CSV table of C-alpha atoms in Angstrom, one decimal:
chain,number,residue,atom,x,y,z
A,1,MET,CA,-2.7,13.9,3.6
A,2,ARG,CA,-1.6,11.0,5.7
A,3,TYR,CA,-0.5,11.4,9.3
A,4,LEU,CA,2.0,10.4,12.0
A,5,GLY,CA,0.7,9.2,14.9
A,6,ARG,CA,2.8,9.5,18.5
A,7,TYR,CA,4.4,5.4,17.9
A,8,ASP,CA,5.0,6.5,14.5
A,9,VAL,CA,7.6,9.8,16.1
A,10,LEU,CA,8.7,7.5,19.2
A,11,ALA,CA,9.4,4.9,16.5
A,12,ILE,CA,11.9,7.4,14.3
A,13,ALA,CA,13.3,8.8,17.3
A,14,ALA,CA,14.5,4.8,19.2
A,15,ARG,CA,15.6,4.4,15.4
A,16,VAL,CA,17.8,8.0,15.5
A,17,LEU,CA,18.6,7.7,19.2
A,18,ARG,CA,20.0,4.4,18.5
A,19,CYS,CA,18.2,2.7,21.3
A,20,ASP,CA,15.3,0.6,22.3
A,21,SER,CA,11.2,1.4,22.2
A,22,ASP,CA,11.0,0.9,26.1
A,23,ASP,CA,14.2,3.3,26.2
A,24,VAL,CA,12.9,5.8,23.3
A,25,VAL,CA,9.2,6.1,25.6
A,26,ARG,CA,10.5,6.4,29.2
A,27,ARG,CA,13.4,9.1,27.5
A,28,SER,CA,9.9,11.3,25.0
A,29,ASN,CA,7.7,14.1,26.9
A,30,LEU,CA,4.6,11.7,25.6
A,31,ASP,CA,2.0,14.4,26.4
A,32,ALA,CA,4.2,16.9,24.6
A,33,ILE,CA,4.3,15.1,21.5
A,34,ASP,CA,1.1,14.5,21.8
A,35,ARG,CA,-0.2,18.4,21.3
A,36,VAL,CA,2.4,18.5,18.8
A,37,LEU,CA,0.0,16.1,16.4
A,38,ASP,CA,-2.6,17.5,17.6
A,39,GLY,CA,-2.2,20.6,16.5
A,40,VAL,CA,-1.0,19.0,13.1
A,41,ARG,CA,-4.0,18.1,12.3
A,42,LEU,CA,-5.6,21.3,12.7
A,43,THR,CA,-3.8,21.9,9.6
A,44,GLY,CA,-4.7,22.7,6.0
A,45,SER,CA,-2.3,21.9,2.7
A,46,LEU,CA,1.2,19.3,3.2
A,47,ALA,CA,3.8,22.1,3.9
A,48,GLU,CA,2.1,24.2,6.6
A,49,SER,CA,1.6,20.7,8.1
A,50,ALA,CA,5.5,20.2,8.3
A,51,GLY,CA,6.0,23.8,9.7
A,52,VAL,CA,4.0,23.6,12.7
A,53,LEU,CA,5.6,19.9,13.8
A,54,LEU,CA,8.7,21.4,12.8
A,55,ALA,CA,8.2,24.4,15.1
A,56,GLY,CA,6.1,22.2,18.2
A,57,LEU,CA,8.9,19.2,18.3
A,58,VAL,CA,11.9,22.2,18.3
A,59,ARG,CA,10.4,24.4,21.0
A,60,ALA,CA,8.6,21.5,22.8
A,61,ARG,CA,11.7,19.5,22.9
A,62,PRO,CA,9.8,15.8,24.0
A,63,PHE,CA,13.3,14.5,23.6
A,64,ALA,CA,15.8,13.3,25.8
A,65,GLY,CA,19.1,14.4,23.8
A,66,ALA,CA,19.5,15.5,19.6
A,67,ASN,CA,15.8,16.9,19.8
A,68,ARG,CA,16.8,18.6,16.5
A,69,VAL,CA,17.8,16.0,14.6
A,70,VAL,CA,14.8,13.7,15.7
A,71,ALA,CA,12.7,17.1,14.9
A,72,VAL,CA,13.7,17.3,11.1
A,73,ALA,CA,14.3,13.1,10.6
A,74,VAL,CA,10.5,13.0,11.7
A,75,VAL,CA,9.6,15.7,9.8
A,76,LEU,CA,11.0,14.2,7.1
A,77,GLN,CA,9.5,11.1,7.8
A,78,PHE,CA,6.2,13.1,7.1
A,79,VAL,CA,7.1,14.5,4.1
A,80,SER,CA,8.0,11.2,2.8
A,81,LEU,CA,4.9,9.9,4.2
A,82,ASN,CA,2.5,12.4,1.7
A,83,ARG,CA,4.2,11.7,-1.2
A,84,ALA,CA,7.0,14.4,-1.3
A,85,GLU,CA,11.1,15.1,-0.5
A,86,LEU,CA,12.5,18.1,1.4
A,87,GLN,CA,15.9,19.7,0.0
A,88,LEU,CA,18.0,20.6,3.4
A,89,GLU,CA,20.9,21.9,1.4
A,90,PRO,CA,22.5,24.2,2.2
A,91,VAL,CA,22.3,22.7,6.3
A,92,THR,CA,23.3,26.1,6.9
A,93,ASP,CA,20.5,27.3,6.0
A,94,VAL,CA,18.3,24.7,8.4
A,95,ASP,CA,20.8,25.4,11.5
A,96,ASP,CA,19.5,28.7,11.2
A,97,LEU,CA,16.1,28.5,11.3
A,98,LEU,CA,15.9,26.2,13.6
A,99,ASP,CA,18.0,28.6,16.4
A,100,ARG,CA,15.3,30.9,15.6
A,101,ILE,CA,12.7,28.9,16.1
A,102,ALA,CA,14.1,27.3,19.4
A,103,ALA,CA,14.9,31.2,20.0
A,104,GLY,CA,11.7,31.6,19.9
A,105,ASP,CA,12.1,34.5,16.6
A,106,ALA,CA,10.3,32.1,14.2
A,107,GLY,CA,7.3,29.7,14.5
A,108,HIS,CA,5.5,27.5,11.9
A,109,SER,CA,4.7,30.3,10.0
A,110,GLU,CA,8.0,30.7,8.6
A,111,ALA,CA,9.2,27.0,9.9
A,112,ALA,CA,6.0,26.7,7.0
A,113,ALA,CA,7.5,29.2,4.3
A,114,PHE,CA,10.7,27.6,5.0
A,115,ILE,CA,9.2,23.1,4.2
A,116,ARG,CA,7.1,24.8,1.4
A,117,SER,CA,10.7,26.4,-0.8
A,118,ARG,CA,12.4,23.3,-0.1
A,119,LEU,CA,9.1,20.8,-1.2
A,120,GLU,CA,9.5,18.8,-3.8
A,121,HIS,CA,6.0,16.3,-4.2
A,122,HIS,CA,5.8,13.1,-6.3
A,123,PRO,CA,3.2,11.3,-8.1
A,124,VAL,CA,2.3,8.2,-6.8
A,125,THR,CA,2.8,4.6,-7.7
A,126,ALA,CA,1.5,1.8,-6.3
A,127,GLU,CA,4.7,0.4,-6.3
A,128,ASP,CA,5.8,3.3,-4.9
A,129,LEU,CA,3.5,3.1,-1.8
A,130,GLN,CA,3.4,-0.3,-0.9
A,131,GLU,CA,7.7,-0.1,-0.3
A,132,HIS,CA,6.6,2.5,1.4
A,133,LEU,CA,4.5,1.4,4.3
A,134,GLU,CA,7.2,-1.8,4.1
A,135,ILE,CA,9.7,-0.3,5.3
A,136,ASP,CA,7.5,2.2,7.3
A,137,LEU,CA,5.8,-1.2,9.7
A,138,LEU,CA,8.2,-3.0,9.6
A,139,ASP,CA,11.7,-1.3,10.0
A,140,GLY,CA,9.7,-0.8,14.1
A,141,LEU,CA,6.9,0.6,13.4
A,142,GLY,CA,4.5,-2.7,13.2
A,143,ASP,CA,6.3,-3.8,16.6
A,144,LEU,CA,4.9,-1.1,18.7
A,145,LEU,CA,1.7,-1.4,16.7
A,146,GLN,CA,1.1,-4.3,17.9
A,147,ASP,CA,2.2,-4.0,21.1
A,148,TRP,CA,0.0,-1.1,21.6
A,149,TRP,CA,-2.8,-4.1,20.3
A,150,ARG,CA,-1.9,-7.0,22.7
A,151,GLY,CA,-1.8,-4.3,26.0
A,152,ASP,CA,-4.7,-1.9,25.0
A,153,PRO,CA,-7.8,-3.2,27.5
A,154,MET,CA,-9.5,-1.4,24.0
A,155,TYR,CA,-9.2,-4.9,22.3
A,156,GLU,CA,-11.1,-6.5,25.7
A,157,LYS,CA,-14.5,-4.1,24.6
A,158,PHE,CA,-14.7,-6.3,21.5
A,159,THR,CA,-17.4,-9.0,20.3
A,160,GLU,CA,-16.6,-11.4,18.8
A,161,PRO,CA,-17.8,-9.8,15.3
A,162,ALA,CA,-15.5,-7.8,15.8
A,163,ARG,CA,-12.4,-9.2,16.8
A,164,GLN,CA,-14.1,-11.4,13.8
A,165,VAL,CA,-13.7,-8.3,11.7
A,166,ILE,CA,-10.1,-8.1,12.6
A,167,VAL,CA,-9.4,-11.4,11.7
A,168,LEU,CA,-10.4,-11.3,8.2
A,169,ALA,CA,-9.5,-8.1,7.4
A,170,GLN,CA,-6.0,-10.0,8.4
A,171,ASP,CA,-6.3,-12.8,5.6
A,172,GLU,CA,-8.0,-10.2,3.3
A,173,ALA,CA,-4.2,-8.1,3.1
A,174,ARG,CA,-2.8,-11.4,3.2
A,175,ARG,CA,-4.6,-12.1,-0.2
A,176,LEU,CA,-3.1,-9.3,-1.3
A,177,ASP,CA,-0.1,-9.3,-0.6
A,178,HIS,CA,0.2,-6.2,1.6
A,179,VAL,CA,2.1,-6.2,4.6
A,180,TYR,CA,-0.1,-3.9,6.6
A,181,VAL,CA,-3.6,-4.1,7.4
A,182,GLY,CA,-5.2,-0.8,6.8
A,183,THR,CA,-8.6,1.0,6.4
A,184,GLU,CA,-9.3,-1.2,3.0
A,185,HIS,CA,-8.5,-4.1,5.0
A,186,LEU,CA,-10.8,-3.2,7.6
A,187,LEU,CA,-13.8,-2.3,4.9
A,188,LEU,CA,-13.0,-5.8,3.5
A,189,GLY,CA,-12.7,-7.7,6.6
A,190,LEU,CA,-16.7,-5.8,7.5
A,191,VAL,CA,-17.9,-6.8,4.1
A,192,THR,CA,-16.8,-10.1,3.8
A,193,LEU,CA,-18.6,-11.3,7.6
A,194,ARG,CA,-21.8,-10.9,6.1
A,195,GLN,CA,-24.2,-10.5,9.5
A,196,GLY,CA,-25.4,-8.1,11.2
A,197,VAL,CA,-25.6,-4.4,10.8
A,198,ALA,CA,-22.5,-3.4,9.5
A,199,SER,CA,-22.5,-5.5,6.9
A,200,ARG,CA,-26.4,-4.9,5.5
A,201,VAL,CA,-25.4,-1.6,5.7
A,202,LEU,CA,-22.3,-1.7,3.1
A,203,ALA,CA,-24.8,-4.0,0.5
A,204,ASP,CA,-27.4,-1.8,0.5
A,205,PHE,CA,-25.2,0.5,-1.2
A,206,GLY,CA,-24.2,-2.2,-3.3
A,207,ILE,CA,-20.5,-2.4,-1.9
A,208,THR,CA,-19.4,-5.3,-2.6
A,209,ALA,CA,-16.0,-7.2,-1.9
A,210,PRO,CA,-15.5,-8.0,-5.1
A,211,ALA,CA,-15.8,-4.7,-6.1
A,212,VAL,CA,-13.8,-3.0,-2.7
A,213,ARG,CA,-11.2,-5.5,-3.5
A,214,ASP,CA,-11.0,-4.4,-6.8
A,215,LEU,CA,-10.1,-0.7,-6.4
A,216,VAL,CA,-8.1,-2.0,-3.4
A,217,VAL,CA,-5.9,-2.6,-6.0
A,218,GLU,CA,-6.8,0.1,-8.5
A,219,ILE,CA,-5.6,2.5,-5.7
A,220,ILE,CA,-2.2,0.7,-4.0
A,221,GLY,CA,-1.8,-2.3,-6.1
A,222,ARG,CA,-0.7,-5.8,-5.1
A,223,GLY,CA,2.2,-6.1,-3.4
A,224,ARG,CA,4.6,-9.0,-3.5
A,225,SER,CA,3.5,-12.4,-3.2
A,226,GLY,CA,5.4,-14.3,0.1
A,227,ALA,CA,5.9,-9.9,1.5
A,228,ALA,CA,2.8,-10.4,4.5
A,229,ALA,CA,4.3,-13.6,5.5
A,230,GLY,CA,4.2,-13.5,9.8
A,231,ALA,CA,2.2,-11.0,11.8
A,232,ILE,CA,0.7,-7.8,10.0
A,233,PRO,CA,1.0,-5.0,11.9
A,234,PHE,CA,-2.0,-1.8,11.5
A,235,THR,CA,-1.6,1.3,9.4
A,236,PRO,CA,-1.8,4.5,11.9
A,237,ARG,CA,-5.4,4.9,9.7
A,238,ALA,CA,-6.6,1.7,11.0
A,239,LYS,CA,-5.7,2.7,14.6
A,240,SER,CA,-7.5,5.7,14.8
A,241,THR,CA,-10.0,3.4,13.2
A,242,PHE,CA,-10.1,0.9,16.6
A,243,GLU,CA,-10.1,4.5,18.5
A,244,PHE,CA,-13.4,6.5,16.6
A,245,ALA,CA,-14.6,3.1,17.2
A,246,TRP,CA,-14.2,2.5,20.8
A,247,GLY,CA,-14.9,5.9,21.8
A,248,GLU,CA,-18.6,5.4,19.6
A,249,ALA,CA,-18.7,2.4,21.6
A,250,ARG,CA,-18.4,4.3,24.6
A,251,ALA,CA,-20.8,6.9,23.3
A,252,ARG,CA,-24.1,4.6,23.2
A,253,ASP,CA,-22.8,2.5,26.8
A,254,ALA,CA,-22.2,-0.8,24.7
A,255,ASP,CA,-19.3,-2.8,23.5
A,256,VAL,CA,-16.8,-2.3,20.1
A,257,GLY,CA,-19.5,-4.0,17.3
A,258,PRO,CA,-19.1,-3.9,13.2
A,259,GLU,CA,-20.8,-0.7,13.4
A,260,HIS,CA,-19.0,0.6,15.2
A,261,LEU,CA,-15.7,-0.2,12.9
A,262,LEU,CA,-17.5,1.1,10.2
A,263,LEU,CA,-18.4,4.2,12.0
A,264,GLY,CA,-14.2,4.7,12.6
A,265,VAL,CA,-14.0,4.0,8.7
A,266,LEU,CA,-16.2,6.5,7.6
A,267,HIS,CA,-15.2,9.0,10.1
A,268,ASP,CA,-11.8,9.2,7.8
A,269,GLY,CA,-12.5,10.1,4.6
A,270,ASP,CA,-9.1,10.7,3.4
A,271,GLY,CA,-7.6,7.3,4.2
A,272,VAL,CA,-8.2,4.0,2.2
A,273,GLY,CA,-11.6,2.5,3.1
A,274,GLY,CA,-13.3,5.4,3.4
A,275,GLN,CA,-12.3,6.5,-0.6
A,276,ILE,CA,-13.7,3.3,-1.6
A,277,ILE,CA,-16.7,3.5,0.0
A,278,THR,CA,-17.4,7.7,-1.2
A,279,LYS,CA,-16.1,5.9,-5.4
A,280,LEU,CA,-19.0,2.7,-4.4
A,281,ALA,CA,-21.4,4.5,-2.8
A,282,GLU,CA,-20.6,8.2,-3.6
A,283,SER,CA,-21.7,9.6,-0.5
A,284,THR,CA,-19.8,8.2,2.8
A,285,ASP,CA,-23.0,10.4,4.8
A,286,GLU,CA,-25.4,8.8,3.5
A,287,VAL,CA,-24.1,5.5,4.3
A,288,ARG,CA,-23.4,6.8,8.5
A,289,ARG,CA,-27.2,8.4,8.0
A,290,LYS,CA,-28.8,4.4,7.1
A,291,LEU,CA,-25.9,3.0,9.5
A,292,GLU,CA,-26.1,5.3,12.2
A,293,LYS,CA,-30.5,5.7,12.6
A,294,ARG,CA,-30.5,2.1,12.0
A,295,LEU,CA,-28.6,1.6,15.9
A,296,ASN,CA,-30.6,3.8,17.0
A,297,TRP,CA,-33.7,2.3,16.8
A,298,ARG,CA,-32.3,-1.7,17.3
A,299,ARG,CA,-30.3,0.3,21.0
A,300,ARG,CA,-34.5,1.5,21.6
A,301,SER,CA,-36.1,-2.1,20.9
A,302,GLU,CA,-33.6,-3.1,23.4
A,303,ASP,CA,-33.9,-0.4,25.9
A,304,LEU,CA,-37.5,-1.4,25.7
A,305,VAL,CA,-37.4,-5.3,26.1
A,306,THR,CA,-33.8,-5.2,28.9
A,307,GLY,CA,-36.8,-2.1,31.0
A,308,MET,CA,-39.0,-4.5,31.6
A,309,LEU,CA,-37.2,-7.7,32.5
A,310,ALA,CA,-35.6,-4.9,34.9
A,311,GLU,CA,-38.9,-4.5,36.3
A,312,ASP,CA,-38.6,-8.1,37.8
A,313,PRO,CA,-36.8,-7.5,41.1
A,314,ALA,CA,-35.8,-11.0,42.1
A,315,ASN,CA,-32.1,-11.1,41.3
A,316,THR,CA,-31.6,-15.1,40.6
A,317,TRP,CA,-29.2,-17.1,38.1
A,318,THR,CA,-32.6,-17.9,36.3
A,319,THR,CA,-33.1,-14.8,36.0
A,320,TYR,CA,-30.6,-13.0,34.4
A,321,GLY,CA,-30.0,-16.6,32.1
A,322,ARG,CA,-34.3,-15.2,31.2
A,323,ARG,CA,-32.9,-11.8,31.1
A,324,HIS,CA,-29.9,-12.9,28.2
A,325,HIS,CA,-31.8,-15.7,26.6
A,326,LEU,CA,-34.5,-12.9,25.2
A,327,LEU,CA,-32.3,-10.4,24.5
A,328,ALA,CA,-30.6,-13.3,22.0
A,329,GLU,CA,-34.2,-14.0,20.5
A,330,LEU,CA,-34.2,-10.3,20.5
A,331,ASN,CA,-31.5,-9.9,18.1
A,332,ALA,CA,-32.3,-12.6,16.0
A,333,VAL,CA,-36.1,-11.3,15.9
A,334,LEU,CA,-34.8,-7.2,14.4
A,335,GLU,CA,-32.5,-9.2,12.1
A,336,GLU,CA,-35.4,-11.2,10.7
A,337,ASN,CA,-37.3,-7.8,10.6
A,338,GLU,CA,-35.0,-6.0,9.4
A,339,ARG,CA,-34.1,-8.2,6.0
A,340,LEU,CA,-37.9,-8.3,5.8
A,341,HIS,CA,-38.0,-4.3,5.7
A,342,GLU,CA,-35.0,-4.8,3.4
A,343,GLN,CA,-37.3,-7.2,1.0
A,344,VAL,CA,-40.5,-4.6,1.2
A,345,ALA,CA,-38.3,-1.8,-0.3
A,346,LYS,CA,-36.4,-3.3,-2.9
A,347,LEU,CA,-40.8,-4.5,-3.5
A,348,ARG,CA,-42.0,-1.2,-3.4
A,349,ASP,CA,-38.9,0.2,-6.0
A,350,LEU,CA,-39.9,-2.6,-8.0
A,351,LEU,CA,-43.2,-1.0,-8.3
A,352,ARG,CA,-42.2,2.5,-8.9
A,353,ARG,CA,-40.2,1.8,-12.1
A,354,HIS,CA,-43.0,-0.3,-13.5
A,355,ASP,CA,-44.9,2.3,-13.2
A,356,ILE,CA,-47.0,0.8,-10.7
A,357,ASP,CA,-48.6,2.9,-7.1
A,358,PRO,CA,-47.3,0.6,-3.8
A,359,ASP,CA,-49.6,2.2,-2.0
A,360,SER,CA,-52.5,1.0,-4.4
C-alpha cells in the first residue's frame, strides 16, 4: 500500500485552500498531521487506513479553514493513490458521517465501514500509474519535495558516493522517461555505481542493472518520451528511504553512504525497489543480513585502526593527515580483501559442484 506523507497532505491542502506552500505550512498544525499519518501506517487494509485518515483529520482539525473539505480531499487522493475510487453520493451521507466524527459519536471504525461500502478497486496498469504519478508530483507536490531536499541538513551528511547514487538514479529516471525518482531508480543508481559494499552485495545476488531495468518496465512501464525534462522530484517513498538511511547512518555514527541507502530500499519492501529485490534475490532479509555483516566487519576494522592512531598523543596537522591517509589505505585494503574473499567463495562453490572437497 502506498502512503501519503506530510508534504503530500500539505500539497493537497494548498490546492483546496487556494494558497501557496508557505502559507499552508503556516496555517496548518504539522504535529497533528504527523500524528494522524503515523496512525494510518499502523493499519492494514485500504478501507481501515482511509478511515483512520478521515477520522483523524476531522477530529484533529489541523487546517485553518475548510478542514472537512481538505480531509475528504486527502482521503480521496489516498484512495486514488492505491488504485481505487471512493463514491461520495449521496453527499448527505458523507455530511452526516463527518458531523458524527466531529461530535465524537463516530470514530475510525465507523469511517472505515462507510468507506469500505463505497470503495471500488481498479486494476493497476502501467499507463494509469505513470499518469497518476505525473499528476501528483508535478501539480505542486514535486516542488515541495525538491524544496525539502535542498533545504534539509540531512543532505550535508551524504557521502560523495551516496550523492553519485542519487545523480545516477535521476539519470535512470530520465532514461525511462519517468517524471519522478522512486526507490526503483535508487536501486538502479546503487547497481550502476559499481563500487562499495552495497554494489557488491547486490552483485552477489545477481542483481544487475539490465535485470532491474527490465523489471521496472514490467512493473511500471516507460513514460512518455520527453516527459522527464527538467528537474525530477522524489516520491514520498524515496524521501522515506533517505530518512531511514540517515537514521541507520546516525546509529552507526557515520555519514550516509550507498550502503545506508540500500538499507532504506530494503526496509520498504512494498516499494518497487523492494519488490524488485524480492523478485531477483527471493529474500530481502538475506540481502540485508549479508549487507549488515559486511558493514559490521568493516566497522570493526576501521575502529581498530582509528583506536591505534588515537593513542598518539600528538595533535598536529601531520598526525591528522597521517590518520586520514591510513584510513584511506585501510578502505582500499578492505575492498580488495572483500573481492578476494568473494573469489575464494566462488571457487569453493565451484569445487563442491564438481564433487571436490575444497578443504581436502
